[in-house]
Coordinates of C-alpha atoms in Angstrom, one line a residue:
Chain A
M1237 CA 0.0 0.0 0.0
N1238 CA 2.8 2.4 0.9
K1239 CA 4.6 1.5 -2.3
Y1240 CA 1.4 2.4 -4.2
F1241 CA 1.3 5.8 -2.6
K1242 CA 5.0 6.4 -3.4
N1243 CA 4.0 6.3 -7.1
K1244 CA 2.8 9.9 -7.5
Y1245 CA 1.0 9.2 -10.7
K1246 CA -1.0 6.3 -9.3
T1247 CA -1.8 8.5 -6.3
L1248 CA -3.0 11.2 -8.5
V1249 CA -5.2 8.8 -10.5
L1250 CA -6.6 7.2 -7.3
T1251 CA -7.3 10.6 -5.8
L1252 CA -9.1 11.9 -8.9
T1253 CA -11.1 8.7 -9.2
I1254 CA -12.2 8.9 -5.6
A1255 CA -13.0 12.6 -6.0
S1256 CA -15.1 11.9 -9.1
S1257 CA -16.9 9.0 -7.5
L1258 CA -17.7 11.0 -4.5
T1259 CA -19.0 14.0 -6.4
I1260 CA -21.1 11.6 -8.5
L1261 CA -22.6 10.1 -5.4
I1262 CA -23.1 13.4 -3.7
S1263 CA -24.8 14.9 -6.7
I1264 CA -27.1 11.9 -7.0
Y1265 CA -27.9 11.0 -3.4
N1266 CA -27.6 14.0 -1.2
E1267 CA -29.3 17.0 -2.6
Q1268 CA -28.2 19.1 0.3
N1269 CA -24.6 18.2 -0.2
A1270 CA -25.1 18.4 -3.9
L1271 CA -26.4 21.9 -3.4
F1272 CA -23.5 22.7 -1.2
F1273 CA -21.2 21.3 -3.8
D1274 CA -23.0 23.2 -6.5
S1275 CA -22.7 26.4 -4.5
F1276 CA -19.0 25.6 -3.8
S1277 CA -18.3 24.9 -7.4
N1278 CA -20.4 27.8 -8.5
F1279 CA -18.5 30.1 -6.3
F1280 CA -15.3 29.3 -8.2
L1281 CA -16.8 28.5 -11.6
M1282 CA -19.6 31.0 -11.8
P1283 CA -17.3 33.6 -13.3
I1284 CA -16.1 31.1 -15.9
Q1285 CA -19.6 29.9 -16.6
K1286 CA -20.7 33.5 -17.1
L1287 CA -17.8 33.9 -19.4
F1288 CA -18.8 30.8 -21.3
T1289 CA -22.4 31.9 -21.5
Y1290 CA -21.5 35.4 -22.5
T1291 CA -19.3 34.1 -25.2
E1292 CA -21.9 31.6 -26.2
Y1293 CA -24.5 34.3 -26.6
A1294 CA -22.0 36.6 -28.3
L1295 CA -21.1 33.9 -30.8
Y1296 CA -24.7 32.9 -31.3
D1297 CA -25.6 36.5 -32.0
F1298 CA -22.7 36.8 -34.3
F1299 CA -23.6 33.8 -36.4
H1300 CA -27.3 34.4 -36.1
H1301 CA -26.8 37.9 -37.4
F1302 CA -25.3 36.4 -40.6
E1303 CA -28.1 33.9 -40.8
N1304 CA -30.6 36.8 -40.4
V1305 CA -29.0 38.8 -43.2
S1306 CA -30.2 36.4 -45.9
D1307 CA -33.6 36.1 -44.2
L1308 CA -33.9 39.8 -44.0
L1309 CA -33.0 40.2 -47.6
K1310 CA -35.7 37.7 -48.6
E1311 CA -38.1 39.5 -46.3
N1312 CA -37.1 42.8 -47.7
E1313 CA -37.8 41.6 -51.3
K1314 CA -41.1 40.3 -50.2
L1315 CA -42.0 43.5 -48.5
I1316 CA -41.0 45.6 -51.5
A1317 CA -43.2 43.4 -53.7
E1318 CA -46.0 43.8 -51.2
I1319 CA -45.6 47.6 -51.2
E1320 CA -45.6 47.7 -55.0
N1321 CA -48.9 45.6 -54.9
K1322 CA -50.4 48.0 -52.3
N1323 CA -49.3 51.0 -54.4
V1324 CA -51.1 49.5 -57.4
E1325 CA -54.1 48.9 -55.3
I1326 CA -54.1 52.4 -54.0
S1327 CA -53.7 53.7 -57.5
K1328 CA -56.7 51.7 -58.6
I1329 CA -58.7 52.9 -55.6
Q1330 CA -57.8 56.5 -56.4
S1331 CA -58.8 55.9 -60.0
L1332 CA -62.2 54.5 -58.9
V1333 CA -62.7 57.5 -56.6
I1334 CA -62.2 59.9 -59.5
E1335 CA -64.5 57.8 -61.7
N1336 CA -67.1 57.7 -59.0
K1337 CA -67.1 61.5 -58.7
D1338 CA -67.3 61.8 -62.5
L1339 CA -70.3 59.3 -62.6
K1340 CA -72.0 61.3 -59.9
K1341 CA -71.6 64.5 -61.9
M1342 CA -73.0 62.7 -65.0
L1343 CA -76.0 61.6 -62.9
D1344 CA -76.5 65.2 -61.8
L1345 CA -76.3 66.4 -65.4
R1346 CA -78.8 63.7 -66.5
Q1347 CA -81.2 64.7 -63.8
N1348 CA -80.9 68.4 -64.7
S1349 CA -81.1 67.8 -68.5
P1350 CA -83.5 65.0 -69.2
K1351 CA -83.6 65.6 -72.9
I1352 CA -79.9 65.0 -73.3
N1353 CA -78.4 61.5 -73.4
I1354 CA -75.0 61.5 -71.8
E1355 CA -72.4 58.9 -72.4
I1356 CA -69.3 58.8 -70.1
S1357 CA -66.2 57.8 -71.8
K1358 CA -62.5 57.4 -71.1
I1359 CA -59.6 58.9 -73.0
I1360 CA -57.5 56.0 -74.2
S1361 CA -54.9 57.9 -76.2
R1362 CA -53.7 61.3 -77.0
N1363 CA -51.7 62.7 -79.9
A1364 CA -48.2 63.8 -79.1
G1365 CA -47.5 67.3 -77.9
N1366 CA -48.0 69.2 -74.7
I1367 CA -51.5 70.4 -75.5
Y1368 CA -53.6 67.6 -77.0
K1369 CA -55.6 68.9 -79.9
T1370 CA -57.1 65.5 -80.6
F1371 CA -57.6 62.4 -78.5
T1372 CA -59.3 59.0 -78.7
L1373 CA -62.2 57.8 -76.6
N1374 CA -63.1 54.2 -75.7
K1375 CA -66.7 54.5 -77.0
G1376 CA -67.7 54.2 -80.7
E1377 CA -70.5 53.2 -83.0
A1378 CA -71.4 50.4 -80.7
D1379 CA -72.4 52.9 -78.1
S1380 CA -74.3 55.1 -80.6
I1381 CA -71.5 57.6 -80.9
K1382 CA -71.7 59.7 -84.1
N1383 CA -69.7 62.5 -85.7
N1384 CA -70.1 66.0 -84.4
Q1385 CA -71.5 65.0 -81.0
T1386 CA -70.3 67.4 -78.4
V1387 CA -67.7 66.4 -75.9
I1388 CA -67.5 68.1 -72.5
T1389 CA -65.6 67.7 -69.3
V1390 CA -67.3 66.2 -66.2
D1391 CA -67.5 69.8 -65.0
K1392 CA -69.5 70.7 -68.1
Y1393 CA -66.9 72.8 -69.9
L1394 CA -66.5 72.4 -73.6
I1395 CA -63.8 70.2 -75.0
G1396 CA -64.7 69.7 -78.6
R1397 CA -66.6 67.3 -80.8
I1398 CA -66.4 63.8 -82.2
H1399 CA -64.5 63.9 -85.5
E1400 CA -64.1 60.2 -86.4
V1401 CA -65.9 57.2 -85.2
G1402 CA -64.9 53.5 -85.2
Q1403 CA -66.7 50.4 -83.8
N1404 CA -65.5 51.0 -80.3
W1405 CA -63.5 54.2 -80.5
A1406 CA -64.0 57.8 -81.4
K1407 CA -61.6 60.6 -82.1
V1408 CA -62.3 64.1 -80.6
I1409 CA -61.0 67.3 -82.0
T1410 CA -60.7 70.0 -79.3
I1411 CA -61.4 73.7 -79.5
F1412 CA -57.7 74.2 -80.1
D1413 CA -57.8 72.4 -83.4
E1414 CA -57.8 74.6 -86.4
K1415 CA -60.6 72.5 -88.0
N1416 CA -62.9 73.4 -85.1
A1417 CA -64.8 76.6 -84.9
V1418 CA -67.4 77.1 -82.3
G1419 CA -70.3 79.5 -82.4
A1420 CA -70.0 81.4 -79.1
R1421 CA -71.4 84.3 -77.2
V1422 CA -70.5 86.4 -74.2
V1423 CA -72.6 85.2 -71.2
R1424 CA -73.1 88.7 -69.7
S1425 CA -74.0 90.6 -72.9
L1426 CA -75.0 87.8 -75.2
E1427 CA -72.8 89.3 -77.9
L1428 CA -71.9 86.7 -80.6
G1429 CA -68.6 85.6 -82.0
V1430 CA -66.6 82.5 -83.0
V1431 CA -64.1 80.7 -80.8
E1432 CA -61.3 79.1 -82.8
S1433 CA -57.7 78.1 -82.6
D1434 CA -55.0 80.6 -83.4
Y1435 CA -51.4 79.5 -83.4
S1436 CA -50.3 83.1 -83.1
F1437 CA -51.7 82.9 -79.6
D1438 CA -50.5 80.8 -76.8
E1439 CA -51.2 77.2 -77.4
N1440 CA -53.2 77.0 -74.2
L1441 CA -55.5 79.7 -75.4
C1442 CA -58.1 80.2 -78.1
K1443 CA -59.3 83.3 -79.8
M1444 CA -62.8 84.7 -80.2
T1445 CA -63.2 86.4 -83.5
A1446 CA -66.0 88.1 -85.4
I1447 CA -66.8 90.3 -82.5
S1448 CA -68.2 93.7 -83.4
S1449 CA -66.1 96.6 -82.3
L1450 CA -69.2 98.0 -80.7
T1451 CA -69.7 94.9 -78.6
D1452 CA -69.8 95.2 -74.8
I1453 CA -67.0 92.8 -73.8
T1454 CA -64.6 93.0 -70.9
I1455 CA -61.8 91.0 -69.5
G1456 CA -63.1 88.2 -67.3
D1457 CA -66.3 87.7 -69.1
Y1458 CA -67.5 84.1 -69.5
V1459 CA -67.9 82.8 -73.0
E1460 CA -70.3 80.0 -73.9
T1461 CA -71.6 78.2 -76.9
S1462 CA -74.3 80.0 -78.8
G1463 CA -75.8 77.1 -80.6
G1464 CA -75.0 78.7 -84.0
G1465 CA -73.8 76.4 -86.7
G1466 CA -75.9 73.5 -85.5
I1467 CA -73.1 71.4 -84.0
Y1468 CA -72.7 72.5 -80.5
P1469 CA -75.8 73.0 -78.3
E1470 CA -76.1 76.4 -76.7
G1471 CA -75.1 77.2 -73.1
I1472 CA -71.9 75.2 -72.6
L1473 CA -69.2 77.2 -71.0
I1474 CA -66.0 77.6 -73.1
G1475 CA -63.8 79.9 -71.2
T1476 CA -63.1 83.4 -69.9
V1477 CA -61.9 86.5 -71.7
L1478 CA -58.2 87.1 -71.0
E1479 CA -57.4 89.9 -73.4
I1480 CA -59.2 92.1 -75.9
H1481 CA -57.5 93.1 -79.1
K1482 CA -59.1 96.2 -80.8
N1483 CA -58.0 96.9 -84.3
P1484 CA -58.1 100.7 -85.1
G1485 CA -60.1 101.4 -88.3
S1486 CA -61.7 97.9 -88.2
I1487 CA -65.3 97.1 -87.4
A1488 CA -64.3 93.8 -85.7
Q1489 CA -62.2 93.0 -82.6
T1490 CA -60.7 89.8 -81.2
A1491 CA -60.4 88.4 -77.7
T1492 CA -58.1 85.9 -76.2
I1493 CA -60.0 83.2 -74.5
K1494 CA -58.7 81.0 -71.7
P1495 CA -60.6 77.7 -71.8
L1496 CA -62.1 76.5 -68.5
A1497 CA -61.4 72.9 -69.3
D1498 CA -58.1 71.6 -68.0
F1499 CA -56.9 69.7 -71.1
N1500 CA -53.8 68.4 -69.6
N1501 CA -55.6 66.4 -66.8
L1502 CA -58.5 65.0 -68.6
K1503 CA -59.4 61.4 -67.9
N1504 CA -63.1 60.9 -68.3
V1505 CA -65.4 63.0 -70.5
F1506 CA -69.1 63.2 -71.3
I1507 CA -70.4 62.8 -74.8
L1508 CA -73.7 64.6 -75.4
R1509 CA -76.2 62.8 -77.6
Y1510 CA -79.1 65.1 -78.4
G1511 CA -82.5 64.1 -79.7
E1512 CA -82.3 60.4 -79.0
Chain B
M995 CA 3.0 28.7 -21.7
K996 CA 1.7 25.4 -22.8
F997 CA -0.7 25.4 -19.8
I998 CA -2.3 28.6 -21.0
Y999 CA -2.5 27.3 -24.5
H1000 CA -4.3 24.2 -23.3
I1001 CA -6.7 26.2 -21.2
F1002 CA -7.4 28.4 -24.3
I1003 CA -8.0 25.3 -26.5
I1004 CA -10.3 23.7 -23.9
Y1005 CA -12.2 26.9 -23.5
L1006 CA -12.7 27.2 -27.3
F1007 CA -13.8 23.6 -27.6
I1008 CA -16.3 23.8 -24.7
I1009 CA -17.8 27.0 -26.2
A1010 CA -18.0 25.2 -29.6
Q1011 CA -19.6 22.2 -28.0
T1012 CA -22.2 24.2 -26.2
T1013 CA -23.0 26.7 -28.9
F1014 CA -22.8 26.4 -32.7
I1015 CA -22.0 22.7 -32.9
E1016 CA -25.8 22.3 -32.4
K1017 CA -26.3 23.6 -35.9
Y1018 CA -24.2 20.8 -37.4
N1019 CA -26.2 17.9 -36.1
I1020 CA -26.9 14.7 -38.1
F1021 CA -30.4 13.4 -37.4
G1022 CA -30.4 15.6 -34.3
I1023 CA -27.1 14.1 -33.0
K1024 CA -24.1 16.4 -32.5
P1025 CA -20.5 15.3 -32.2
N1026 CA -18.6 15.3 -28.9
L1027 CA -15.7 17.6 -29.6
L1028 CA -14.4 17.3 -26.1
L1029 CA -13.9 13.6 -26.5
I1030 CA -12.0 14.2 -29.7
L1031 CA -10.0 16.9 -28.0
I1032 CA -8.9 14.6 -25.2
T1033 CA -7.7 12.0 -27.7
S1034 CA -5.6 14.7 -29.5
I1035 CA -4.2 16.1 -26.3
S1036 CA -3.4 12.6 -24.9
L1037 CA -1.4 11.6 -28.0
F1038 CA 1.0 14.5 -27.7
N1039 CA 1.4 15.0 -23.9
E1040 CA 2.8 13.1 -21.0
K1041 CA 0.6 10.7 -19.1
T1042 CA 0.3 12.8 -16.0
I1043 CA -0.6 16.0 -17.9
S1044 CA -3.1 14.0 -20.1
T1045 CA -4.7 12.6 -17.0
I1046 CA -5.1 16.0 -15.3
I1047 CA -6.3 17.6 -18.5
G1048 CA -8.8 14.7 -19.1
F1049 CA -10.1 15.1 -15.6
F1050 CA -10.3 18.9 -15.9
I1051 CA -12.2 18.8 -19.2
G1052 CA -14.6 16.2 -17.9
F1053 CA -15.2 18.2 -14.8
V1054 CA -15.8 21.5 -16.6
Y1055 CA -18.1 19.6 -19.0
D1056 CA -20.0 18.2 -16.1
I1057 CA -20.6 21.6 -14.6
V1058 CA -21.6 23.1 -17.9
S1059 CA -23.9 20.4 -19.2
S1060 CA -24.4 17.5 -16.8
K1061 CA -26.7 17.0 -13.8
V1062 CA -24.3 14.4 -12.3
I1063 CA -21.0 16.1 -11.5
G1064 CA -18.0 13.9 -11.8
L1065 CA -19.4 11.4 -14.4
N1066 CA -17.6 12.9 -17.4
A1067 CA -14.6 13.8 -15.3
L1068 CA -14.1 10.1 -14.4
F1069 CA -14.6 8.8 -17.9
F1070 CA -12.5 11.4 -19.6
M1071 CA -9.7 10.9 -17.1
Y1072 CA -9.5 7.1 -17.8
M1073 CA -9.9 7.7 -21.5
A1074 CA -6.9 10.1 -21.4
I1075 CA -4.9 7.5 -19.5
T1076 CA -5.7 4.8 -22.0
Y1077 CA -4.8 7.0 -24.9
S1078 CA -1.5 8.0 -23.3
E1079 CA -0.6 4.4 -22.6
T1080 CA -1.3 3.4 -26.2
S1081 CA -0.3 6.6 -28.0
K1082 CA 2.7 5.0 -29.7
I1083 CA 0.4 2.6 -31.6
I1084 CA -2.4 5.0 -32.2
K1085 CA -0.1 7.7 -33.7
K1086 CA 1.3 5.3 -36.3
N1087 CA -2.0 3.9 -37.4
F1088 CA -4.8 6.0 -38.8
L1089 CA -7.3 3.1 -38.7
I1090 CA -6.6 2.3 -35.1
N1091 CA -7.1 5.9 -34.2
T1092 CA -10.5 6.0 -35.9
I1093 CA -11.5 2.7 -34.3
Y1094 CA -10.4 4.0 -30.9
I1095 CA -12.6 7.1 -31.1
F1096 CA -15.5 5.0 -32.3
I1097 CA -15.1 2.6 -29.3
F1098 CA -14.6 5.4 -26.8
T1099 CA -17.6 7.2 -28.0
F1100 CA -19.6 4.0 -27.7
F1101 CA -18.3 3.3 -24.2
Y1102 CA -18.7 6.9 -23.1
N1103 CA -22.4 6.8 -23.9
I1104 CA -22.9 3.3 -22.4
F1105 CA -21.0 4.4 -19.2
N1106 CA -23.2 7.5 -18.9
I1107 CA -26.5 5.7 -19.6
A1108 CA -25.5 2.8 -17.3
V1109 CA -24.7 5.1 -14.3
L1110 CA -27.8 7.2 -15.0
S1111 CA -30.0 4.1 -15.3
M1112 CA -28.6 2.6 -12.2
F1113 CA -29.7 5.7 -10.2
N1114 CA -33.0 6.0 -12.1
I1115 CA -32.1 9.3 -13.6
K1116 CA -32.5 8.2 -17.1
K1117 CA -33.8 5.1 -18.9
F1118 CA -32.3 3.4 -21.8
N1119 CA -34.3 3.0 -25.0
I1120 CA -33.9 1.9 -28.6
R1121 CA -33.7 5.4 -29.9
F1122 CA -30.8 6.1 -27.6
S1123 CA -28.9 3.1 -29.1
I1124 CA -29.3 4.5 -32.6
S1125 CA -28.2 7.9 -31.5
I1126 CA -25.1 6.3 -29.9
L1127 CA -24.2 4.7 -33.3
I1128 CA -24.6 8.0 -35.1
E1129 CA -22.5 9.8 -32.6
C1130 CA -19.8 7.1 -32.9
L1131 CA -19.7 7.6 -36.7
Y1132 CA -19.8 11.4 -36.4
N1133 CA -17.0 11.5 -33.9
S1134 CA -14.9 9.1 -36.0
L1135 CA -15.4 11.3 -39.0
I1136 CA -14.4 14.5 -37.2
N1137 CA -11.5 12.7 -35.6
I1138 CA -10.2 12.0 -39.1
I1139 CA -10.0 15.8 -39.8
F1140 CA -8.1 16.3 -36.6
Y1141 CA -5.8 13.4 -37.4
I1142 CA -5.1 14.9 -40.9
L1143 CA -4.4 18.3 -39.3
N1144 CA -1.9 16.7 -37.0
K1145 CA -0.3 14.6 -39.6
K1146 CA -0.2 16.8 -42.7
I1147 CA 0.1 20.3 -41.3
F1148 CA 2.3 19.6 -38.2
C1149 CA 3.9 16.4 -39.6
L1150 CA 3.9 14.9 -36.2
T1151 CA 2.1 11.6 -36.0
N1152 CA 4.7 9.5 -37.8
N1153 CA 7.7 11.2 -36.4
P1154 CA 9.3 9.0 -33.8
K1155 CA 11.3 11.9 -32.4
L1156 CA 8.2 13.9 -31.8
N1157 CA 8.8 17.3 -30.4
K1158 CA 5.8 17.7 -28.1
K1159 CA 6.2 21.5 -28.0
E1160 CA 5.3 21.7 -31.6
A1161 CA 2.2 19.6 -31.4
L1162 CA -1.2 21.1 -32.3
F1163 CA -2.5 20.0 -28.9

């Protein structure tokens, strides 16, 4: 026995074996002692355990972060797609709101003018240029659209007239087009004239010609259709007088007219069908 | 200096074992890196040092992850002793090294489950036997990587005049 303990290595192994066995038994059988041992070991090892745990969490966070990057990128793509879809939906809703307003206006117009058949139509294409002198509508012969029918905005301002008709489309020439001349009158004084295009003027404007030099006309006067010529019905507002050009020695004068219709932001229009 | 190095290596392996090794499981079974570490340390260190390190690793492992303190310490210590005693054979033969780790993993689990069953802490079942086999294979596979590291990078295993200070572990 003494010889055995003289061998340091064997003593070490024996000591460690006994120590291990004891700790096993303590931790299994005696909870109190096990708790004491736990407390004792924790006293020395808690800082190391904390360090382990801290490192574990730090490493986990570190690697988890990289795992998350790919997940986040996927989620980001998904969210971008969702936002795009939502934007499309919002755009559709806004479009429907505008259409709804336009339809309400058409309903009002129908109720106020029972003799007029009103067809609402969408602009499907415009010709190139900043101010559109012609544009195409999505209604045609199938909807009883015919040449020379009057086209107005939903706010009942004059746009022009139907110029060409297909099965399910119709082209409109506006009051800016040189082919279009509108019999007009000053709302306040009922003095007559003709509203037509004039390229010498600003392209956003028209001119009113054939006005007598004796006519009572002032800047700001409203101009409407007179019903002369048989194309346009009377009483549709065209625009306001912006300038008056008096020619010395002439019996006629001209006026610059600013149309009330906003030609750049047209979307839906009304086509007036009389006598049907 | 080597003592600090060993502490550092043990520290790294315990962290690896308790953290991200979970992610590299096969059928839910993760390898036992500490078991592999002991084999590597025991091959390139004196018997006394291997014994103490084996005991220390086991003891720390017990505290970190076992309910019964001393179980891993006891097994790891005897495993380190066995490895140190037979290091000359194991170093020379790659196949024996792999078989050793396979057998030690097997006995490690059997020892654990036997003690725990004896004291009614855990019961043995079929699923456990399958998981033991998977762990044996997984450990053997990882041990091959460590063996190659030792042999190819440090050119140590087949060197009869092994300079222990240059060993990886």
